[in-house]
Amino acid sequence: MKHYPFIFFYLFCNVFIYAFQGSFWVYVFCFLAFSAVMVWGSFDIELGYFVNSITHKRTEIKEIALTFDDGPTEFTPKFLDLLQEYEIKATFFCIGKQIEKYPETFERIIREGHTVGNHTFSHSNQTGFLSTHKMVAEIEKCDEIISGVGHIKTDLYRPPFGVTNPNIAKAIRKTDKKSIGWNIRSLDTIIDDEKKIYKRVTGKIKPGGIILLHDTSEKTYHVLVDLLLFLKDKKYSTFTIDSIINLKKK
């Protein structure tokens, strides 16, 4: 957790309460403001409020990382075909139960040289409310499936929805994972218009960026087609997330 914003906010609240002589509404305001800060810290992975996540690569070189969440799915083979055509390696954060559903596709991801990461077993909508014990179980069960199907191990983990909190932070430490975020969020699971997704992503591209996409729809596949043309035109190369980890180990 990054404590400095919390300490600053705590001091501000004390000064504010003292200045207004500790009235009831001042306490209410401070409570609501504190709650807002906590929620913001939970949902914005770039803040690193509860977990220090890797959200970009420090570089001046024109290179970015393509990352895909929530697969493998029925659409993943098309994504792999396209990446193979452009000779690009990406990072896939896979859900355990999806690996069980599409084991051959998961094996292909590995066989073609892409990097894989843990995205929990079930990608539960209740992720933000799970206990540390249950979060550890989610991560470890996904690890078992990754190892069983792909015969590999990964120390990369991406929190579902990018949500972090004290329980998730403890689970990440207990499972010895590296939390991976992003700094270019496509919102491709929310926005329906392919052109809007494309503009949102390309408008934020800069050296070292990590793009969050999902290999879960035809829509995102079409966006990827145009995005790869854009990257080629702008002379951007790509890197996989494990390359950042390897650099940090040197």
mmCIF file of C-alpha atoms in Angstrom:
data_model
loop_
_atom_site.group_PDB
_atom_site.id
_atom_site.type_symbol
_atom_site.label_atom_id
_atom_site.label_comp_id
_atom_site.label_asym_id
_atom_site.label_seq_id
_atom_site.Cartn_x
_atom_site.Cartn_y
_atom_site.Cartn_z
ATOM 1 C CA MET A 1 0.000 0.000 0.000
ATOM 2 C CA LYS A 2 1.200 3.501 -0.716
ATOM 3 C CA HIS A 3 0.796 5.253 2.624
ATOM 4 C CA TYR A 4 1.632 8.835 1.736
ATOM 5 C CA PRO A 5 -1.780 9.779 0.270
ATOM 6 C CA PHE A 6 -3.466 8.141 3.262
ATOM 7 C CA ILE A 7 -1.296 10.033 5.757
ATOM 8 C CA PHE A 8 -1.860 13.315 3.930
ATOM 9 C CA PHE A 9 -5.605 12.718 3.880
ATOM 10 C CA TYR A 10 -5.602 11.766 7.576
ATOM 11 C CA LEU A 11 -3.802 14.990 8.503
ATOM 12 C CA PHE A 12 -6.167 17.004 6.316
ATOM 13 C CA CYS A 13 -9.193 15.517 8.089
ATOM 14 C CA ASN A 14 -7.758 16.325 11.505
ATOM 15 C CA VAL A 15 -7.062 19.920 10.534
ATOM 16 C CA PHE A 16 -10.512 20.186 8.958
ATOM 17 C CA ILE A 17 -12.228 18.803 12.063
ATOM 18 C CA TYR A 18 -10.230 21.112 14.334
ATOM 19 C CA ALA A 19 -10.983 24.162 12.178
ATOM 20 C CA PHE A 20 -14.721 23.511 12.300
ATOM 21 C CA GLN A 21 -14.691 22.475 15.957
ATOM 22 C CA GLY A 22 -15.629 18.868 15.272
ATOM 23 C CA SER A 23 -19.276 19.347 14.298
ATOM 24 C CA PHE A 24 -21.347 16.283 13.361
ATOM 25 C CA TRP A 25 -21.479 17.164 9.658
ATOM 26 C CA VAL A 26 -17.726 17.605 9.525
ATOM 27 C CA TYR A 27 -17.311 14.035 10.773
ATOM 28 C CA VAL A 28 -19.846 12.844 8.203
ATOM 29 C CA PHE A 29 -17.990 14.669 5.439
ATOM 30 C CA CYS A 30 -14.654 13.172 6.478
ATOM 31 C CA PHE A 31 -16.141 9.678 6.653
ATOM 32 C CA LEU A 32 -17.650 9.972 3.177
ATOM 33 C CA ALA A 33 -14.460 11.456 1.763
ATOM 34 C CA PHE A 34 -12.382 8.672 3.321
ATOM 35 C CA SER A 35 -14.772 6.050 1.907
ATOM 36 C CA ALA A 36 -14.477 7.618 -1.541
ATOM 37 C CA VAL A 37 -10.677 7.468 -1.361
ATOM 38 C CA MET A 38 -10.798 3.786 -0.365
ATOM 39 C CA VAL A 39 -13.177 2.900 -3.209
ATOM 40 C CA TRP A 40 -11.069 4.831 -5.697
ATOM 41 C CA GLY A 41 -7.964 3.033 -4.470
ATOM 42 C CA SER A 42 -9.699 -0.339 -4.843
ATOM 43 C CA PHE A 43 -10.821 0.147 -8.438
ATOM 44 C CA ASP A 44 -7.940 2.130 -9.957
ATOM 45 C CA ILE A 45 -5.085 -0.347 -10.288
ATOM 46 C CA GLU A 46 -2.724 2.356 -11.549
ATOM 47 C CA LEU A 47 -2.799 4.063 -8.148
ATOM 48 C CA GLY A 48 -1.125 1.099 -6.486
ATOM 49 C CA TYR A 49 -3.040 1.957 -3.324
ATOM 50 C CA PHE A 50 -3.315 -1.587 -1.935
ATOM 51 C CA VAL A 51 -1.023 -3.468 -4.318
ATOM 52 C CA ASN A 52 2.007 -2.293 -6.253
ATOM 53 C CA SER A 53 1.104 -3.498 -9.737
ATOM 54 C CA ILE A 54 3.179 -3.271 -12.890
ATOM 55 C CA THR A 55 1.190 -0.937 -15.138
ATOM 56 C CA HIS A 56 3.782 0.035 -17.757
ATOM 57 C CA LYS A 57 7.375 -0.425 -18.838
ATOM 58 C CA ARG A 58 9.843 2.390 -18.324
ATOM 59 C CA THR A 59 11.277 2.918 -21.773
ATOM 60 C CA GLU A 60 11.701 5.531 -24.476
ATOM 61 C CA ILE A 61 11.557 2.862 -27.172
ATOM 62 C CA LYS A 62 8.357 2.732 -29.210
ATOM 63 C CA GLU A 63 7.038 -0.542 -27.868
ATOM 64 C CA ILE A 64 3.837 -1.622 -26.150
ATOM 65 C CA ALA A 65 2.367 -4.779 -24.619
ATOM 66 C CA LEU A 66 -0.817 -6.391 -25.851
ATOM 67 C CA THR A 67 -2.615 -8.220 -23.047
ATOM 68 C CA PHE A 68 -5.813 -10.231 -23.284
ATOM 69 C CA ASP A 69 -8.042 -11.165 -20.346
ATOM 70 C CA ASP A 70 -10.792 -13.704 -19.649
ATOM 71 C CA GLY A 71 -9.881 -16.385 -22.183
ATOM 72 C CA PRO A 72 -9.437 -18.775 -23.681
ATOM 73 C CA THR A 73 -12.752 -18.592 -25.533
ATOM 74 C CA GLU A 74 -14.227 -19.626 -28.857
ATOM 75 C CA PHE A 75 -12.814 -16.383 -30.298
ATOM 76 C CA THR A 76 -9.224 -16.867 -29.112
ATOM 77 C CA PRO A 77 -8.068 -18.916 -32.149
ATOM 78 C CA LYS A 78 -8.893 -15.970 -34.441
ATOM 79 C CA PHE A 79 -6.832 -13.679 -32.225
ATOM 80 C CA LEU A 80 -3.958 -16.152 -32.345
ATOM 81 C CA ASP A 81 -4.178 -16.387 -36.138
ATOM 82 C CA LEU A 82 -3.937 -12.608 -36.413
ATOM 83 C CA LEU A 83 -1.034 -12.338 -33.979
ATOM 84 C CA GLN A 84 0.764 -15.091 -35.860
ATOM 85 C CA GLU A 85 0.240 -13.243 -39.138
ATOM 86 C CA TYR A 86 1.959 -10.160 -37.690
ATOM 87 C CA GLU A 87 4.551 -12.242 -35.812
ATOM 88 C CA ILE A 88 3.531 -10.622 -32.524
ATOM 89 C CA LYS A 89 3.712 -12.156 -29.069
ATOM 90 C CA ALA A 90 1.129 -11.160 -26.472
ATOM 91 C CA THR A 91 0.288 -11.926 -22.854
ATOM 92 C CA PHE A 92 -2.903 -13.835 -22.037
ATOM 93 C CA PHE A 93 -4.352 -13.692 -18.520
ATOM 94 C CA CYS A 94 -6.456 -16.828 -18.452
ATOM 95 C CA ILE A 95 -9.343 -17.940 -16.261
ATOM 96 C CA GLY A 96 -8.979 -21.453 -14.870
ATOM 97 C CA LYS A 97 -12.448 -22.667 -15.781
ATOM 98 C CA GLN A 98 -11.982 -21.332 -19.319
ATOM 99 C CA ILE A 99 -8.748 -23.292 -19.665
ATOM 100 C CA GLU A 100 -10.691 -26.405 -18.659
ATOM 101 C CA LYS A 101 -13.270 -25.587 -21.324
ATOM 102 C CA TYR A 102 -10.744 -24.873 -24.104
ATOM 103 C CA PRO A 103 -7.583 -26.842 -23.229
ATOM 104 C CA GLU A 104 -6.415 -27.163 -26.843
ATOM 105 C CA THR A 105 -6.568 -23.402 -27.326
ATOM 106 C CA PHE A 106 -4.615 -22.840 -24.119
ATOM 107 C CA GLU A 107 -1.966 -25.283 -25.302
ATOM 108 C CA ARG A 108 -1.777 -23.398 -28.589
ATOM 109 C CA ILE A 109 -1.243 -20.079 -26.773
ATOM 110 C CA ILE A 110 1.804 -21.570 -25.073
ATOM 111 C CA ARG A 111 3.024 -23.461 -28.129
ATOM 112 C CA GLU A 112 3.073 -20.282 -30.221
ATOM 113 C CA GLY A 113 5.281 -18.496 -27.720
ATOM 114 C CA HIS A 114 2.842 -16.215 -25.945
ATOM 115 C CA THR A 115 3.065 -15.491 -22.228
ATOM 116 C CA VAL A 116 0.295 -16.589 -19.883
ATOM 117 C CA GLY A 117 -0.789 -15.269 -16.507
ATOM 118 C CA ASN A 118 -3.213 -16.241 -13.755
ATOM 119 C CA HIS A 119 -6.630 -14.530 -13.788
ATOM 120 C CA THR A 120 -8.178 -16.674 -11.005
ATOM 121 C CA PHE A 121 -10.221 -19.824 -11.439
ATOM 122 C CA SER A 122 -13.706 -18.337 -11.745
ATOM 123 C CA HIS A 123 -13.314 -14.554 -12.202
ATOM 124 C CA SER A 124 -16.067 -14.143 -9.617
ATOM 125 C CA ASN A 125 -18.211 -11.011 -9.599
ATOM 126 C CA GLN A 126 -17.731 -11.148 -5.826
ATOM 127 C CA THR A 127 -13.940 -10.850 -6.105
ATOM 128 C CA GLY A 128 -13.810 -7.629 -4.111
ATOM 129 C CA PHE A 129 -15.698 -9.249 -1.229
ATOM 130 C CA LEU A 130 -13.852 -12.569 -0.963
ATOM 131 C CA SER A 131 -11.749 -13.435 2.064
ATOM 132 C CA THR A 132 -7.998 -13.860 1.779
ATOM 133 C CA HIS A 133 -8.447 -17.631 2.101
ATOM 134 C CA LYS A 134 -10.915 -17.766 -0.794
ATOM 135 C CA MET A 135 -8.752 -15.513 -2.963
ATOM 136 C CA VAL A 136 -5.749 -17.756 -2.355
ATOM 137 C CA ALA A 137 -7.889 -20.754 -3.334
ATOM 138 C CA GLU A 138 -8.976 -18.990 -6.552
ATOM 139 C CA ILE A 139 -5.380 -18.243 -7.516
ATOM 140 C CA GLU A 140 -3.988 -21.642 -6.554
ATOM 141 C CA LYS A 141 -6.735 -23.552 -8.368
ATOM 142 C CA CYS A 142 -5.996 -21.599 -11.539
ATOM 143 C CA ASP A 143 -2.284 -22.345 -11.075
ATOM 144 C CA GLU A 144 -3.042 -26.060 -10.833
ATOM 145 C CA ILE A 145 -4.974 -25.990 -14.102
ATOM 146 C CA ILE A 146 -2.282 -23.942 -15.865
ATOM 147 C CA SER A 147 0.308 -26.468 -14.728
ATOM 148 C CA GLY A 148 -1.845 -29.487 -15.532
ATOM 149 C CA VAL A 149 -2.878 -28.405 -19.020
ATOM 150 C CA GLY A 150 0.054 -26.273 -20.104
ATOM 151 C CA HIS A 151 2.844 -27.904 -18.087
ATOM 152 C CA ILE A 152 4.168 -24.495 -17.083
ATOM 153 C CA LYS A 153 4.164 -22.207 -14.066
ATOM 154 C CA THR A 154 3.529 -18.481 -13.995
ATOM 155 C CA ASP A 155 4.162 -15.831 -11.375
ATOM 156 C CA LEU A 156 2.035 -13.281 -13.249
ATOM 157 C CA TYR A 157 -1.379 -12.424 -11.833
ATOM 158 C CA ARG A 158 -3.972 -9.917 -12.959
ATOM 159 C CA PRO A 159 -6.768 -9.070 -10.506
ATOM 160 C CA PRO A 160 -10.238 -9.546 -12.025
ATOM 161 C CA PHE A 161 -11.749 -6.147 -12.865
ATOM 162 C CA GLY A 162 -8.482 -4.614 -11.642
ATOM 163 C CA VAL A 163 -9.923 -4.672 -8.123
ATOM 164 C CA THR A 164 -7.510 -4.693 -5.191
ATOM 165 C CA ASN A 165 -8.013 -4.498 -1.437
ATOM 166 C CA PRO A 166 -6.214 -5.711 1.718
ATOM 167 C CA ASN A 167 -7.481 -9.300 1.314
ATOM 168 C CA ILE A 168 -6.368 -9.478 -2.306
ATOM 169 C CA ALA A 169 -3.018 -7.928 -1.392
ATOM 170 C CA LYS A 170 -2.464 -10.668 1.213
ATOM 171 C CA ALA A 171 -3.478 -13.373 -1.270
ATOM 172 C CA ILE A 172 -0.995 -12.055 -3.828
ATOM 173 C CA ARG A 173 1.797 -12.140 -1.251
ATOM 174 C CA LYS A 174 0.863 -15.625 -0.033
ATOM 175 C CA THR A 175 0.878 -17.035 -3.568
ATOM 176 C CA ASP A 176 4.078 -15.154 -4.457
ATOM 177 C CA LYS A 177 2.571 -13.463 -7.508
ATOM 178 C CA LYS A 178 3.469 -10.322 -9.412
ATOM 179 C CA SER A 179 0.383 -8.155 -9.871
ATOM 180 C CA ILE A 180 -0.008 -6.897 -13.430
ATOM 181 C CA GLY A 181 -2.183 -3.944 -14.316
ATOM 182 C CA TRP A 182 -2.367 -1.661 -17.335
ATOM 183 C CA ASN A 183 -2.287 1.996 -18.311
ATOM 184 C CA ILE A 184 -4.395 1.725 -21.472
ATOM 185 C CA ARG A 185 -7.838 0.324 -20.735
ATOM 186 C CA SER A 186 -9.885 -0.335 -23.856
ATOM 187 C CA LEU A 187 -13.240 -0.813 -22.096
ATOM 188 C CA ASP A 188 -14.012 -3.277 -24.880
ATOM 189 C CA THR A 189 -16.409 -5.183 -22.626
ATOM 190 C CA ILE A 190 -18.426 -2.021 -22.007
ATOM 191 C CA ILE A 191 -18.272 0.039 -25.210
ATOM 192 C CA ASP A 192 -20.172 -1.430 -28.170
ATOM 193 C CA ASP A 193 -18.832 0.851 -30.897
ATOM 194 C CA GLU A 194 -15.631 -0.600 -32.391
ATOM 195 C CA LYS A 195 -14.478 2.806 -33.644
ATOM 196 C CA LYS A 196 -14.785 4.310 -30.160
ATOM 197 C CA ILE A 197 -12.731 1.486 -28.674
ATOM 198 C CA TYR A 198 -10.092 1.915 -31.369
ATOM 199 C CA LYS A 199 -9.876 5.685 -30.814
ATOM 200 C CA ARG A 200 -9.735 5.233 -27.053
ATOM 201 C CA VAL A 201 -6.790 2.837 -27.315
ATOM 202 C CA THR A 202 -4.783 4.547 -30.059
ATOM 203 C CA GLY A 203 -5.250 7.929 -28.413
ATOM 204 C CA LYS A 204 -3.431 6.704 -25.305
ATOM 205 C CA ILE A 205 -0.590 4.748 -26.873
ATOM 206 C CA LYS A 206 2.885 5.768 -25.763
ATOM 207 C CA PRO A 207 6.205 3.946 -25.252
ATOM 208 C CA GLY A 208 6.005 1.240 -22.605
ATOM 209 C CA GLY A 209 2.224 1.123 -22.480
ATOM 210 C CA ILE A 210 0.281 -1.968 -21.448
ATOM 211 C CA ILE A 211 -3.012 -2.355 -23.313
ATOM 212 C CA LEU A 212 -5.914 -4.238 -21.740
ATOM 213 C CA LEU A 213 -8.102 -6.108 -24.233
ATOM 214 C CA HIS A 214 -10.318 -9.198 -24.033
ATOM 215 C CA ASP A 215 -10.205 -12.155 -26.419
ATOM 216 C CA THR A 216 -13.902 -12.710 -25.849
ATOM 217 C CA SER A 217 -15.714 -11.162 -28.812
ATOM 218 C CA GLU A 218 -15.780 -10.580 -32.546
ATOM 219 C CA LYS A 219 -15.921 -6.863 -31.767
ATOM 220 C CA THR A 220 -12.524 -6.808 -30.074
ATOM 221 C CA TYR A 221 -11.070 -8.950 -32.848
ATOM 222 C CA HIS A 222 -12.039 -6.269 -35.385
ATOM 223 C CA VAL A 223 -10.487 -3.612 -33.151
ATOM 224 C CA LEU A 224 -7.287 -5.652 -32.989
ATOM 225 C CA VAL A 225 -7.143 -5.870 -36.788
ATOM 226 C CA ASP A 226 -7.096 -2.071 -37.036
ATOM 227 C CA LEU A 227 -4.868 -1.668 -33.985
ATOM 228 C CA LEU A 228 -2.124 -3.868 -35.425
ATOM 229 C CA LEU A 229 -2.179 -1.844 -38.634
ATOM 230 C CA PHE A 230 -1.882 1.327 -36.541
ATOM 231 C CA LEU A 231 1.086 -0.031 -34.586
ATOM 232 C CA LYS A 232 2.811 -1.117 -37.776
ATOM 233 C CA ASP A 233 2.259 2.294 -39.356
ATOM 234 C CA LYS A 234 3.611 4.069 -36.255
ATOM 235 C CA LYS A 235 6.568 1.649 -36.132
ATOM 236 C CA TYR A 236 5.735 0.259 -32.703
ATOM 237 C CA SER A 237 7.128 -3.097 -31.629
ATOM 238 C CA THR A 238 5.663 -5.207 -28.830
ATOM 239 C CA PHE A 239 6.885 -6.841 -25.629
ATOM 240 C CA THR A 240 5.426 -9.438 -23.299
ATOM 241 C CA ILE A 241 4.900 -8.846 -19.592
ATOM 242 C CA ASP A 242 7.413 -11.463 -18.489
ATOM 243 C CA SER A 243 10.156 -9.414 -20.158
ATOM 244 C CA ILE A 244 9.560 -6.647 -17.589
ATOM 245 C CA ILE A 245 9.859 -9.140 -14.735
ATOM 246 C CA ASN A 246 13.083 -10.519 -16.199
ATOM 247 C CA LEU A 247 14.531 -7.002 -16.458
ATOM 248 C CA LYS A 248 13.735 -6.344 -12.797
ATOM 249 C CA LYS A 249 15.511 -9.558 -11.794
ATOM 250 C CA LYS A 250 18.772 -8.550 -13.497
#
